[in-house]
Amino acid sequence: MVSRIWKMLLFLSLLTFAVFRGIDHYLGKELVENLSVLRFSNLVFEPLWSRQYIRNVQLIFSEDFGTEGRGGYFDNYGIIRDIMQNHLLQILALFAMETPVSLDAEDIRNEKVKVLRSMRPLQMEDVVIGQYKSHTRGVVTYPGYTDDKTVPNGSLTPTFAAACLFIDNARWDGVPFLMKAGKALHTKRTEIRVQFRHVPGNLYKRRLGTDIDLATNELVIRVQPDEAIYLKINNKVPGLGMRLDCSTLNLHYAARYSKEIPDAYERLLLDAIEGERRLFIRSDELDAAWKLFTPLLKELEESKIAPELYPYGGRGPLGAHYLAAKHNVRWGDLSSSEY
């Protein structure tokens, strides 16, 4: 009994230390840790990582459950502070940064800060907010956000947000980075989707069908659950004639590796013990992140902008689809043929 208490106290002490030092636990996710390896140690990807070949990048976080009794805590923060300003923005910075001088923590953080400082200020017309409402499926009724007894009546706190961000530098000029985060959606996932440009003068355009977007190459890095990296390519269907379809080169972690993937908190606590600082967020990095989102949050709260309602278990507010369409993008996680 005493041993268990000491272990719990040690865990809480280390967790407090990790939070105090500014560690974002999403940086400890296996697939997020693999981002720099994928990019900087594979020649096939590094030349493609720019505006010349990438059409858009999507960072998607969705949960298939609501606040369920934790609304009182969540209502003070909302989905933008809870997920977008920290977790998704950190992933974006890692994805978009230039090659660091070394793998030293300071060199990596220097490049991340450059990305954040190069980002265009967020405008309200490039942001959509939503809040889930009650929905009945079959004989089960799922409560809306404001049905939670811990949530104040008439709360305007968003449980969903989508935003389009731009990095004004030579590598990413004009490439839309779309973020989407929400609760009580149709699925649970966190992933990075890289949609490449169309092949110019594609000889097989007619054989790929009228919807060329569905036949465009896409790299998907699924952070959780069921970790995987897969690349969508166009391929000839075996047989006589010339029929093409979209196939997937799939690295499914559970099938490829027998080892259990450690939890992100395990990794960050171990790093805290060993003094590894790569997962720590430096003060100027934090400052740049808040400068990006604070004006938007201030406008949302001062103007009391009402979130668009969407049903519990749905695909989010319609405004998110219009936002993507405005930038000539289709959300990649809405395909019925997803792995």
Coordinates of N, CA, C and O in Angstrom, one line a residue, residues 4 17 50 66 84 112 129 138 162 164 168 180 183 200 211-212 231 267 278 280 296 304 317:
R4 N 2.5 1.8 -3.4 CA 1.6 2.4 -4.4 C 1.4 3.9 -4.1 O 1.4 4.7 -5.1
F17 N 6.1 18.8 -12.6 CA 7.3 19.3 -13.1 C 7.2 19.4 -14.6 O 7.7 20.5 -15.2
S50 N 7.2 21.4 -50.0 CA 7.2 22.8 -50.2 C 5.9 23.2 -51.1 O 5.2 22.3 -51.5
G66 N -18.6 13.9 -25.9 CA -18.7 15.3 -25.5 C -18.0 15.5 -24.2 O -17.1 14.8 -23.8
M84 N -6.3 23.6 -30.2 CA -5.7 24.2 -31.4 C -4.5 25.1 -31.1 O -3.4 24.9 -31.8
K112 N 11.2 26.1 -35.0 CA 9.8 26.2 -34.8 C 9.3 27.6 -34.5 O 8.3 28.0 -35.0
I129 N -16.6 28.4 -35.9 CA -16.8 27.8 -34.5 C -18.1 27.1 -34.5 O -19.1 27.5 -35.1
G138 N -31.5 6.2 -33.3 CA -32.3 5.0 -32.8 C -33.0 5.3 -31.6 O -33.9 6.2 -31.6
A162 N -12.7 25.3 -36.7 CA -11.9 25.1 -37.9 C -11.3 26.4 -38.3 O -11.9 27.5 -38.2
C164 N -8.2 28.4 -41.1 CA -7.2 28.3 -42.2 C -6.1 29.2 -41.9 O -6.3 30.4 -41.7
D168 N 3.8 32.8 -44.2 CA 4.3 33.7 -45.2 C 5.9 33.6 -45.3 O 6.6 34.5 -44.9
K180 N -8.7 21.6 -37.8 CA -10.0 21.3 -37.4 C -10.0 20.5 -36.1 O -9.2 19.5 -36.0
K183 N -15.3 18.2 -30.5 CA -15.9 17.1 -29.6 C -17.2 16.6 -30.2 O -17.9 17.3 -30.9
P200 N 0.5 17.8 -63.6 CA 0.2 18.7 -64.8 C 0.1 17.9 -66.0 O 1.0 17.0 -66.3
D211 N -13.8 13.4 -60.9 CA -13.4 14.0 -59.6 C -11.9 13.8 -59.4 O -11.5 12.8 -58.8
I212 N -11.1 14.7 -60.0 CA -9.7 14.6 -60.0 C -9.1 14.7 -58.5 O -8.1 14.1 -58.2
L231 N 0.2 6.3 -47.9 CA 0.3 7.2 -49.0 C -0.7 6.7 -50.1 O -0.6 5.5 -50.5
R267 N 6.6 9.0 -22.1 CA 7.8 9.6 -22.8 C 8.2 10.9 -22.2 O 9.4 11.2 -22.0
R278 N 13.8 18.6 -25.7 CA 13.2 18.8 -27.1 C 11.7 19.0 -27.0 O 11.1 19.6 -27.9
F280 N 10.1 20.5 -24.5 CA 9.8 21.7 -23.8 C 9.5 22.8 -24.7 O 10.1 22.9 -25.8
L296 N -7.9 36.7 -32.0 CA -9.1 36.0 -32.4 C -9.9 35.6 -31.2 O -11.2 35.9 -31.3
K304 N -19.2 38.3 -28.6 CA -20.2 37.2 -28.3 C -20.8 36.5 -29.5 O -22.0 36.4 -29.7
P317 N -20.1 21.5 -38.0 CA -20.9 22.5 -38.7 C -20.6 22.6 -40.2 O -19.5 22.4 -40.6

